[in-house]
Coordinates of C-alpha atoms and ligand atoms in Angstrom, one line a residue:
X1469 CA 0.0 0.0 0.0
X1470 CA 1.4 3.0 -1.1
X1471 CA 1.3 6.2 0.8
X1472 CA 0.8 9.7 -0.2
X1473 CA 1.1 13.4 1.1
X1474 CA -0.9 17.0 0.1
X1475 CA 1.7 18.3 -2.0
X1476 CA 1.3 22.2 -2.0
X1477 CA 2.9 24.2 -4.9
X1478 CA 4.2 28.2 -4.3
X1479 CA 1.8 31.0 -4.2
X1480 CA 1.6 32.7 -7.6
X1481 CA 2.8 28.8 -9.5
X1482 CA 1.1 29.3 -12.9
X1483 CA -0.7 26.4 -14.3
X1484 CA -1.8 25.8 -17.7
X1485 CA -1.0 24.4 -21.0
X1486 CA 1.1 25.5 -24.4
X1487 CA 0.9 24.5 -28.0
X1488 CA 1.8 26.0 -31.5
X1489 CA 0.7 27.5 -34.8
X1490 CA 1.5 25.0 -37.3
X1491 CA 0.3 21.8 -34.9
X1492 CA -3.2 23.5 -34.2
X1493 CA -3.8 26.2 -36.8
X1494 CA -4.2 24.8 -40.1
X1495 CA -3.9 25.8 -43.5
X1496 CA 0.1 27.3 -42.8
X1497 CA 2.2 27.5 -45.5
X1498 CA 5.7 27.3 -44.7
X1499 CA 8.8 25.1 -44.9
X1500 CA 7.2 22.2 -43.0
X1501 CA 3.7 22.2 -45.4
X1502 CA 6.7 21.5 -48.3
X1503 CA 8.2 18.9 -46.5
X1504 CA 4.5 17.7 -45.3
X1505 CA 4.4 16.7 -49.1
X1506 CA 7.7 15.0 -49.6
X1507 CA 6.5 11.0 -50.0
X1508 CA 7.8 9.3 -46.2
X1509 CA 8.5 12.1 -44.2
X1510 CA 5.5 11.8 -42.4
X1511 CA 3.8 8.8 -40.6
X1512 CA 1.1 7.6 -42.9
X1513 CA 1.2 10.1 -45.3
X1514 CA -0.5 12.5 -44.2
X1515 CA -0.1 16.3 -43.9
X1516 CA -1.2 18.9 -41.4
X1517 CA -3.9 20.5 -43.5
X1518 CA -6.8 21.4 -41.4
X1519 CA -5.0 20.7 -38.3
X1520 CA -7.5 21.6 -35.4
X1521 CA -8.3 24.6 -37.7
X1522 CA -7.5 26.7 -34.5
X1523 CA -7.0 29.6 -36.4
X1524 CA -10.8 30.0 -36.6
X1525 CA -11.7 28.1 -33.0
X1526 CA -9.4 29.9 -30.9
X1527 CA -12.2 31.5 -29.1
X1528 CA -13.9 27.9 -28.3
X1529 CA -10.6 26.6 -27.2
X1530 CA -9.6 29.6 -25.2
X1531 CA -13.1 28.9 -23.5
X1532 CA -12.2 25.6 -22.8
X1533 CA -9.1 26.4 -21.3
X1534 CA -11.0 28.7 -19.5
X1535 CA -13.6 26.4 -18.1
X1536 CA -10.3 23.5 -17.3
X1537 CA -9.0 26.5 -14.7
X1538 CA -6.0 27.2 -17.1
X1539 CA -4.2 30.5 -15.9
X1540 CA -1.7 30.9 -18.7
X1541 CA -1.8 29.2 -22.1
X1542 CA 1.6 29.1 -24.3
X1543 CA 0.7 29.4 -28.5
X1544 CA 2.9 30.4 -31.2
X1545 CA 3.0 32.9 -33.5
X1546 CA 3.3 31.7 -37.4
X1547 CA 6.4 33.8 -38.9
X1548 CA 5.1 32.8 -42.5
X1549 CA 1.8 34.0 -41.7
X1550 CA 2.8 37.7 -40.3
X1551 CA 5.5 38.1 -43.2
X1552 CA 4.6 36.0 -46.0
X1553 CA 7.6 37.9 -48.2
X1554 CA 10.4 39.2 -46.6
X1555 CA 9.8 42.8 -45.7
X1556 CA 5.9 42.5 -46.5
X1557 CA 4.0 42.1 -43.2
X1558 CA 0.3 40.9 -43.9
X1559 CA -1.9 43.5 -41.7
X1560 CA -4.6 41.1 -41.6
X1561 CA -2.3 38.0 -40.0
X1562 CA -1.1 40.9 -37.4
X1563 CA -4.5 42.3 -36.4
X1564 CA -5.5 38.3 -36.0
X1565 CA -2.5 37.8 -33.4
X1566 CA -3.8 40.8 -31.7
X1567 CA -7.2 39.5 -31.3
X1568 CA -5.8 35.6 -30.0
X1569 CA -3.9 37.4 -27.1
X1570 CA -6.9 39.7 -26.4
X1571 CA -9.2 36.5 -26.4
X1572 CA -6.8 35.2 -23.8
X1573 CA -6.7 38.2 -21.9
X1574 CA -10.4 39.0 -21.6
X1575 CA -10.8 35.7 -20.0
X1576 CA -7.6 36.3 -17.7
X1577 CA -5.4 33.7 -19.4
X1578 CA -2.1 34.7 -19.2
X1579 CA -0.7 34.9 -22.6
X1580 CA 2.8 33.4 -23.3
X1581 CA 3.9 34.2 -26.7
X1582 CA 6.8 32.5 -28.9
X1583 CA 7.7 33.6 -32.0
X1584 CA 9.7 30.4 -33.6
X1585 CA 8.1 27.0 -32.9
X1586 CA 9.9 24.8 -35.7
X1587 CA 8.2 26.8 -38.8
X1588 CA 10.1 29.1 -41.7
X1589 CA 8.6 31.2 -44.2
X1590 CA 9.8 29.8 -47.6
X1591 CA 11.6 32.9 -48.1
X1592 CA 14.1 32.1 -45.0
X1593 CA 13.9 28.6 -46.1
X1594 CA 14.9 29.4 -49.5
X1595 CA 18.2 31.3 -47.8
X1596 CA 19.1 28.4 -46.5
X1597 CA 17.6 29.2 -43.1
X1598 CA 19.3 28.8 -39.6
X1599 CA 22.6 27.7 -42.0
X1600 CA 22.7 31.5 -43.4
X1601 CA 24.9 33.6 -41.3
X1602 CA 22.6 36.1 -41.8
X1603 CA 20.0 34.6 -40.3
X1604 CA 19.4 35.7 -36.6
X1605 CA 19.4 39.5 -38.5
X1606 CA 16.3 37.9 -41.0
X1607 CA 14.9 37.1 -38.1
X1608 CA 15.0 40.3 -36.1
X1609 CA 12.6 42.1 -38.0
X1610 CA 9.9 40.3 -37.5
X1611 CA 10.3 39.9 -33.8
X1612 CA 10.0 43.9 -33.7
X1613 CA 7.2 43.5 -35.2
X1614 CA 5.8 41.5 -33.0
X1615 CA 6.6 43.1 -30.1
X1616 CA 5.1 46.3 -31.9
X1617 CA 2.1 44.9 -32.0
X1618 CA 1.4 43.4 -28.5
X1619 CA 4.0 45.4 -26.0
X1620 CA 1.0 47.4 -25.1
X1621 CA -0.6 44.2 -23.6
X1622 CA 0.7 41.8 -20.3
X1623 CA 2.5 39.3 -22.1
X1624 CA 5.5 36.4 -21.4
X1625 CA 7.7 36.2 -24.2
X1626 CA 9.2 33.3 -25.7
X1627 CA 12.0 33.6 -28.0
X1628 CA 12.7 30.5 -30.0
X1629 CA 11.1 27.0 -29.3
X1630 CA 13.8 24.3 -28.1
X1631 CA 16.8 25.1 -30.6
X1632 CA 18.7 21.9 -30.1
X1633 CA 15.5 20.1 -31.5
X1634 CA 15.7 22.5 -35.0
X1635 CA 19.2 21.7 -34.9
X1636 CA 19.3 18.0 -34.3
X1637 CA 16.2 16.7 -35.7
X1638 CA 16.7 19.2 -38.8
X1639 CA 20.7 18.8 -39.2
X1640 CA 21.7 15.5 -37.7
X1641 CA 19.0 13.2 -37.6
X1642 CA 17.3 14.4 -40.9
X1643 CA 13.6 13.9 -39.2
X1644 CA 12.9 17.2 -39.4
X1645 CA 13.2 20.3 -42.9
X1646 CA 15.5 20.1 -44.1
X1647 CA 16.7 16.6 -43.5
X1648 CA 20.7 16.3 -43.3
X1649 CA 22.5 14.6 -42.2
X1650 CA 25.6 16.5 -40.9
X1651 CA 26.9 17.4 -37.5
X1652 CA 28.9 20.5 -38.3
X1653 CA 25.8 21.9 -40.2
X1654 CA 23.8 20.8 -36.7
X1655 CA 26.2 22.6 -34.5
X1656 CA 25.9 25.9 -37.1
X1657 CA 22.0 25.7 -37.0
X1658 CA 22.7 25.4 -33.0
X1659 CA 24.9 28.7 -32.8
X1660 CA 22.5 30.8 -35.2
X1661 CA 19.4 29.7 -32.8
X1662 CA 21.0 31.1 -30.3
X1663 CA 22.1 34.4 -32.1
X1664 CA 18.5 34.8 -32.9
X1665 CA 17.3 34.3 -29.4
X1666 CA 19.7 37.3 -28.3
X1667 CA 18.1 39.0 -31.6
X1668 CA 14.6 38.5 -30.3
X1669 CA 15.2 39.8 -27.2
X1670 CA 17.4 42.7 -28.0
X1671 CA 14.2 43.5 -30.0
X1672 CA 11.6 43.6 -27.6
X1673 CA 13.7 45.2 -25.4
X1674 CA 14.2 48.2 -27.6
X1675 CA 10.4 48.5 -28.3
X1676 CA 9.8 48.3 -24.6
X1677 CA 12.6 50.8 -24.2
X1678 CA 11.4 53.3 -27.0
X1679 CA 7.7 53.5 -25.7
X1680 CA 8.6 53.5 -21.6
X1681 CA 6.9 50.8 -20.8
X1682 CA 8.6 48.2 -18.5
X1683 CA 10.7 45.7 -19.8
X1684 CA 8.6 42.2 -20.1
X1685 CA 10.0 38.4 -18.6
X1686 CA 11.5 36.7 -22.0
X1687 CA 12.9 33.5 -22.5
X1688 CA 13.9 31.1 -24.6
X1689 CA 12.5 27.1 -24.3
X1690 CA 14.9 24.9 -24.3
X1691 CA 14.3 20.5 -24.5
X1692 CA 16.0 18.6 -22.0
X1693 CA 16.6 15.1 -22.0
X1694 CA 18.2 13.2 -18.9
X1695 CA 21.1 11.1 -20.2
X1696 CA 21.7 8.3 -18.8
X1697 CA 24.4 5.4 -18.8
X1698 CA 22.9 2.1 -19.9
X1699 CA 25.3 0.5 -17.8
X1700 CA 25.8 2.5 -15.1
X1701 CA 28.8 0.4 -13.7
X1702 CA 30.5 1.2 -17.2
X1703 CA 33.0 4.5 -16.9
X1704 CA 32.6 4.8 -21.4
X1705 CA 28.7 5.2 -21.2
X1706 CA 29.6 7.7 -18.2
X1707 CA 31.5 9.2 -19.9
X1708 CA 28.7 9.8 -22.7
X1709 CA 26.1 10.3 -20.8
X1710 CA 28.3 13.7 -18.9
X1711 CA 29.2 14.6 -22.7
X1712 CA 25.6 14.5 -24.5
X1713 CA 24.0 15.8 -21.6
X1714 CA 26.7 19.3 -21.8
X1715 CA 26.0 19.0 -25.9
X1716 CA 22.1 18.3 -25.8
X1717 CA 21.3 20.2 -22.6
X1718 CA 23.6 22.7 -21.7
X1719 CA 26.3 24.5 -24.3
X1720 CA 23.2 26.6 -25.8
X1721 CA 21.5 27.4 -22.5
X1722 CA 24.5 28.7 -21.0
X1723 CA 25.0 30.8 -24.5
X1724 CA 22.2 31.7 -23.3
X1725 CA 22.4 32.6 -19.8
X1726 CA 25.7 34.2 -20.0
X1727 CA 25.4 36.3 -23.1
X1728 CA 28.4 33.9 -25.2
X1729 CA 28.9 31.8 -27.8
X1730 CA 30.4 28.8 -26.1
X1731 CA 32.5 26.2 -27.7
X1732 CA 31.9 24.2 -29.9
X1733 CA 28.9 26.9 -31.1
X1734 CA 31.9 29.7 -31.2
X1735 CA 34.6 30.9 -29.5
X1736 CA 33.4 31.2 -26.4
X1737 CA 33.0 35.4 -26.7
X1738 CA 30.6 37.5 -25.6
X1739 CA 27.6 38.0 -28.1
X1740 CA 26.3 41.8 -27.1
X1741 CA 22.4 40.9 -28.1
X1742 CA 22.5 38.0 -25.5
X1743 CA 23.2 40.8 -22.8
X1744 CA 19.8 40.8 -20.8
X1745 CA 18.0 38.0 -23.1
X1746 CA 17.3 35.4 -20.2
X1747 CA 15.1 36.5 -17.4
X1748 CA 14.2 32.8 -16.5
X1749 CA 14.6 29.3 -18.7
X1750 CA 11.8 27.8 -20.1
X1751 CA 12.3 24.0 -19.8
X1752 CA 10.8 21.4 -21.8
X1753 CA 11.0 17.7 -20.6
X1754 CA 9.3 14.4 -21.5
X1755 CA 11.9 11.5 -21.3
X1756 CA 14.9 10.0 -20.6
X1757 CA 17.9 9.2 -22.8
X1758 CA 20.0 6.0 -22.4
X1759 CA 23.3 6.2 -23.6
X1760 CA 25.9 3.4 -24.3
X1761 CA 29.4 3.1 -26.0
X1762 CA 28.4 0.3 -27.9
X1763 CA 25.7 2.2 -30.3
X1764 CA 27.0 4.7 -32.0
X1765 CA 24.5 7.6 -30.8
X1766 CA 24.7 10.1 -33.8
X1767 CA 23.8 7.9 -36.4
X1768 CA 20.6 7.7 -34.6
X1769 CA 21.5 4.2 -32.9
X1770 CA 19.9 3.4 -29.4
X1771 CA 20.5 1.0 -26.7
X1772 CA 17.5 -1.4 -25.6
X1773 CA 15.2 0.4 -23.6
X1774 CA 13.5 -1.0 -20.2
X1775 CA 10.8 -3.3 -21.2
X1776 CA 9.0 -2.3 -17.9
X1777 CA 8.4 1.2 -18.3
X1778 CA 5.5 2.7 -20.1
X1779 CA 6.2 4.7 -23.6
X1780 CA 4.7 7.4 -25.0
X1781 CA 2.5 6.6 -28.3
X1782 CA 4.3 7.0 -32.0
X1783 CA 7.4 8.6 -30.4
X1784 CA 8.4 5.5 -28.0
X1785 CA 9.5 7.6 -25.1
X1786 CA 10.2 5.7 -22.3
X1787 CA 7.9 7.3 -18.8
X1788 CA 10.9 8.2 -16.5
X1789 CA 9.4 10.8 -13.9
X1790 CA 12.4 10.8 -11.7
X1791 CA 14.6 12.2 -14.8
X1792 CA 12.3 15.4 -14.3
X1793 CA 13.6 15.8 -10.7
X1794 CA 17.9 15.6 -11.7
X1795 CA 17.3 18.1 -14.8
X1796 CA 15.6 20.6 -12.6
X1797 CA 18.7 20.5 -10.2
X1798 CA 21.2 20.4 -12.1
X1799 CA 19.7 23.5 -14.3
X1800 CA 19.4 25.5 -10.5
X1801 CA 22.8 25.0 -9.3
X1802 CA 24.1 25.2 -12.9
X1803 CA 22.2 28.6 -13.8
X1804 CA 20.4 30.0 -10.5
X1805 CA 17.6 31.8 -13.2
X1806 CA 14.0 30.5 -12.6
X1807 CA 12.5 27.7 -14.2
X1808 CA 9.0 27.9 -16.1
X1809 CA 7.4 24.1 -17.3
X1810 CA 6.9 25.3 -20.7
X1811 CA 5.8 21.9 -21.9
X1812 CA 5.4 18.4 -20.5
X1813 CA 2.8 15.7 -21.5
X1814 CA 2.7 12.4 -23.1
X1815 CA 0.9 11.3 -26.3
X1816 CA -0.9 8.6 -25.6
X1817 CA -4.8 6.5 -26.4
X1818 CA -4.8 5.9 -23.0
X1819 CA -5.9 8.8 -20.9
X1820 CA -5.1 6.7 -17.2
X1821 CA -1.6 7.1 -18.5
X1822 CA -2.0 10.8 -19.0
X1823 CA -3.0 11.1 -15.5
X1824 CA -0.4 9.4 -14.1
X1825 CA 2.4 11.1 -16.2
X1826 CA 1.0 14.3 -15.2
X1827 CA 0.9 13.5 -11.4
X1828 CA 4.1 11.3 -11.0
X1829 CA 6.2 14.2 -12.9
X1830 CA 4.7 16.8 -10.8
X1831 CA 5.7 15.4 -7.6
X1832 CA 9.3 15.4 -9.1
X1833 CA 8.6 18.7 -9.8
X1834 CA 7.2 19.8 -6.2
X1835 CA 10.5 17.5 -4.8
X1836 CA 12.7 20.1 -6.6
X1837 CA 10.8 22.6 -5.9
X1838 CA 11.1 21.6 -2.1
X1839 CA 14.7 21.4 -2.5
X1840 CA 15.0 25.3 -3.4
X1841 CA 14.7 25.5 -7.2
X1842 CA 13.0 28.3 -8.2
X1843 CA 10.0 27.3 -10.5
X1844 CA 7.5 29.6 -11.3
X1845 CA 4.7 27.3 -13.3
X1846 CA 3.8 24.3 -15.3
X1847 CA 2.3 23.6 -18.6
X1848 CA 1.2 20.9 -20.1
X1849 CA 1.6 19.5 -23.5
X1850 CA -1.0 20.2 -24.9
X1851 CA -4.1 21.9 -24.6
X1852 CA -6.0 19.7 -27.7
X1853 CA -4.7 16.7 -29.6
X1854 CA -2.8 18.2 -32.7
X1855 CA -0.3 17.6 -35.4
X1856 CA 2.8 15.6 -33.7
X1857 CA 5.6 16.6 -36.6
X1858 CA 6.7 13.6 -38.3
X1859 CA 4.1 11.6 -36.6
X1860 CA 1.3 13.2 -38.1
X1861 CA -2.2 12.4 -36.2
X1862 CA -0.9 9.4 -34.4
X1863 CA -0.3 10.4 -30.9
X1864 CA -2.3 11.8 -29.3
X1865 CA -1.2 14.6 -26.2
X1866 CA -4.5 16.8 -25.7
X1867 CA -6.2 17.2 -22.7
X1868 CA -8.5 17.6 -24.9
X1869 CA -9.6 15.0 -27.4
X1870 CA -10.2 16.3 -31.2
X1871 CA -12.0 14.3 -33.5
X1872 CA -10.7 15.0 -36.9
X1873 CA -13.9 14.3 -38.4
X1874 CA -15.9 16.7 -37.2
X1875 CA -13.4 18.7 -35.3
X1876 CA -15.4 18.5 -32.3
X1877 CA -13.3 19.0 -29.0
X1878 CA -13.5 17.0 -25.7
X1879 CA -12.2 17.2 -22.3
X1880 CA -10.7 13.9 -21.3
X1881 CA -10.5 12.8 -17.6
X1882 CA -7.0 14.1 -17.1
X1883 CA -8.5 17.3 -18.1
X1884 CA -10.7 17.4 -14.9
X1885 CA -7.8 15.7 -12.9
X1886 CA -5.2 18.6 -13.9
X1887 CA -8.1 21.0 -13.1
X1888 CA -8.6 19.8 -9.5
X1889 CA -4.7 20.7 -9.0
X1890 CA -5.1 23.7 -10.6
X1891 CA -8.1 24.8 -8.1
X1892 CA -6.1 23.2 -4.7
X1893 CA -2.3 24.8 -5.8
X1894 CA -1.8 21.4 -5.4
X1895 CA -2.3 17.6 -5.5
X1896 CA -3.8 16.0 -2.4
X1897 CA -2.9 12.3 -1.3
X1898 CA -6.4 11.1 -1.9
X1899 CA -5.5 12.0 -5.7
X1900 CA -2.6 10.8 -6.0
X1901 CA -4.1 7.7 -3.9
X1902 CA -6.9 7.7 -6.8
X1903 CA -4.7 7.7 -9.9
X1904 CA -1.4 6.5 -8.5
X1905 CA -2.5 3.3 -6.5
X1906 CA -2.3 0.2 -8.8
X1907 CA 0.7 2.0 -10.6
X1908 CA 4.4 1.4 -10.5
X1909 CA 6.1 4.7 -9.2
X1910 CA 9.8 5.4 -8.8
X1911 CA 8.8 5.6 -4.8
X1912 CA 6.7 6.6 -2.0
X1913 CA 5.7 10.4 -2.8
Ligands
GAL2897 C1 8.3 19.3 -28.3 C2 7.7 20.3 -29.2 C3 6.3 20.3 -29.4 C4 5.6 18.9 -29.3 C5 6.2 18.1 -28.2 C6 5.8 16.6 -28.2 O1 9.6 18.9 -28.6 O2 8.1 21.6 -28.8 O3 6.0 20.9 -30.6 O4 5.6 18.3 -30.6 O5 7.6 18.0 -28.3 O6 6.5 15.8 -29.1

């Protein structure tokens, strides 16, 4: 019998859930709606199309979020849409974004905007994107605009969406637009990202600056993994596991954090736009990584993973709560800058596992947070079902269930679970007793 206690989160902890433009929106066009149409890039052969056709729902899903207790909802903002040709912004596309955050806003929804979540106007892609040294200046414009349009509103900013993911999915592992295969070109892609974030923030800092208003919280959202020695007894997949967990997880965040280009991403000199771009880290985790000398890790090989945990659907991520709980530490006593959950979530046909995901990371989370690390709120992934990147409409991460039929949109139980947190600050035992129970956790919470 497993016993549980009331776990009470910090006054003020934020609880809601994010998402982005091309998974929910529909009807983008932009570098992935190309690659959407390349034969085997993505699971059954579908493309993103309609998507949740959020661009015209966003009022009934804001309502929703509403009516689940969300306090702050994360979305993206589609570059392609805002400027469709470099140097043309579409005054239509703007006003749109204007009205999403006030529909958040006027239901007191904190919005929390990014401006690159994975998407490139073909006019970037055509430049060769994040591989043009130009780049993080193509992308500046377009983040004044932005902040143009919304500075006069309460907003959270996010800069650019988990760079290492562009970078490796995009560069190494070929998953992703525009599918090499190269690690120098990944590492390029990596150092760029990180020039744009300083871009971005510089920015909205001198919009803020120009019209006296006070300067806003921006960050950029980074994915962390916690790397892990298959053999833990074995000092090479140590070894490994210390080096792709400084590669994966750290080099660009301390760019980041310290306003340089680290090596191998540069020289290791300051970068004067990264002055004042990190007010806090937005952290993105959903798994565990095993590492192991014997596979050879950048050509996409894996060790075996533990029969015994539970996966997430399409993507195969192992469940590995505990993972949550060393990343959060070791980004505290790395960086000392707060910590928001921008994403967290599992795709999955089976919403019991949902529920237990959700509750058995969050009391990793409240553990760190017990321990002194400074987090300021959790989101989960994601507010509705939606497009999962190369794995089309096969897993399925929505608090929300979407039929793609009909487009119709309904609450699942972990919806109403995450809600009763959301009311309490907190989970008591008798839900963690209700959900947790029959399950395997990593120990007594
Ligand atoms: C993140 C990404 C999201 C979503 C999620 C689940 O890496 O930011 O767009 O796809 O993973 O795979």
């Amino acid at each position: 019998m497993m016993t549980f206690k009331d776990l009470h989160f910090p006054n003020g902890f934020l609880w809601g859930s994010a998402a982005s433009a091309h998974q929910t929106e529909g009807h983008n066009n932009n570098d992935w709606t190309e690659w959407e149409r390349l034969p085997g890039k993505i699971r059954d052969g579908i493309t993103s199309e309609i998507a949740c056709d959020h661009y015209n729902r966003y009022e009934e899903d804001f309502a929703l979020a509403k009516s689940l207790g969300h306090q702050v909802h994360r979305f993206s903002v589609e570059w392609s849409r805002i400027e469709p040709s470099q140097g043309h912004w579409d005054p239509k596309e703007l006003e749109h974004y204007r009205k999403v955050v006030e529909a958040l806003l006027a239901r007191d929804i904190q919005p929390m905007v990014t401006l690159h979540h994975f998407t490139n106007p073909l006019w970037f892609s055509n430049q060769d994107a994040w591989l043009n040294p130009e780049s993080p200046e193509l992308f500046a414009p377009y983040c004044r605009k932005m902040a143009e349009l919304l500075c006069d509103y309460d907003i959270i900013w996010n800069t650019i969406n988990e760079p290492m993911v562009v970078a490796v999915a995009g560069y190494l592992f070929g998953e992703f637009p525009p599918g090499m295969h190269d690690y120098g070109k990944a590492l390029t892609v990596a150092k760029h990202l990180l020039m744009a974030h300083g871009q971005a923030a510089t920015q909205i800092r001198e919009v803020y600056e120009e019209r006296g208003l006070e300067q806003p919280q921006i960050a950029p959202v980074v994915s962390v993994s916690y790397f892990m020695p298959a053999d833990s007894s074995n000092e090479d997949d140590i070894e490994l596991a210390q080096y792709y967990n400084e590669l994966y997880n750290h080099i660009w965040t301390r760019g980041a954090v310290t306003g340089t280009l680290p090596e191998p991403l540069g020289d290791g000199s300051p970068y004067a736009p990264l002055q004042q771009s990190t007010d806090f880290i937005g952290l993105n985790y959903y798994s565990r990584i095993l590492v192991s000398s014997e596979v050879d890790f950048l050509a996409g090989e894996e060790p075996p993973k533990d029969p015994n945990l539970e996966r997430c659907e399409g993507l195969d991520w192992e469940v590995f709560p505990e993972g949550y709980y060393h990343v959060l530490k070791e980004f505290w006593e790395r960086y000392s800058v707060p910590i928001f959950l921008t994403e967290n979530g599992i795709g999955t046909s089976d919403d019991s596992l949902r529920c237990r995901y959700i509750l058995q990371h969050l009391q990793q989370v409240h553990r760190a947070i017990s321990e002194g690390v400074d987090i300021r709120g959790y989101l989960v992934w994601s507010l509705t079902d939606n497009f999962e990147w190369a794995h089309g409409y096969s897993s399925h991460f929505g608090l929300v269930e979407v039929d793609y039929q009909t487009l119709r949109r309904q609450p699942r139980e972990s919806a109403y679970m995450f809600r009763e947190i959301i009311e309490n600050n907190g989970i008591s035992a008798e839900l963690q007793s209700k959900y947790l129970q029959a399950a395997h956790t990593p120990q007594d919470c």
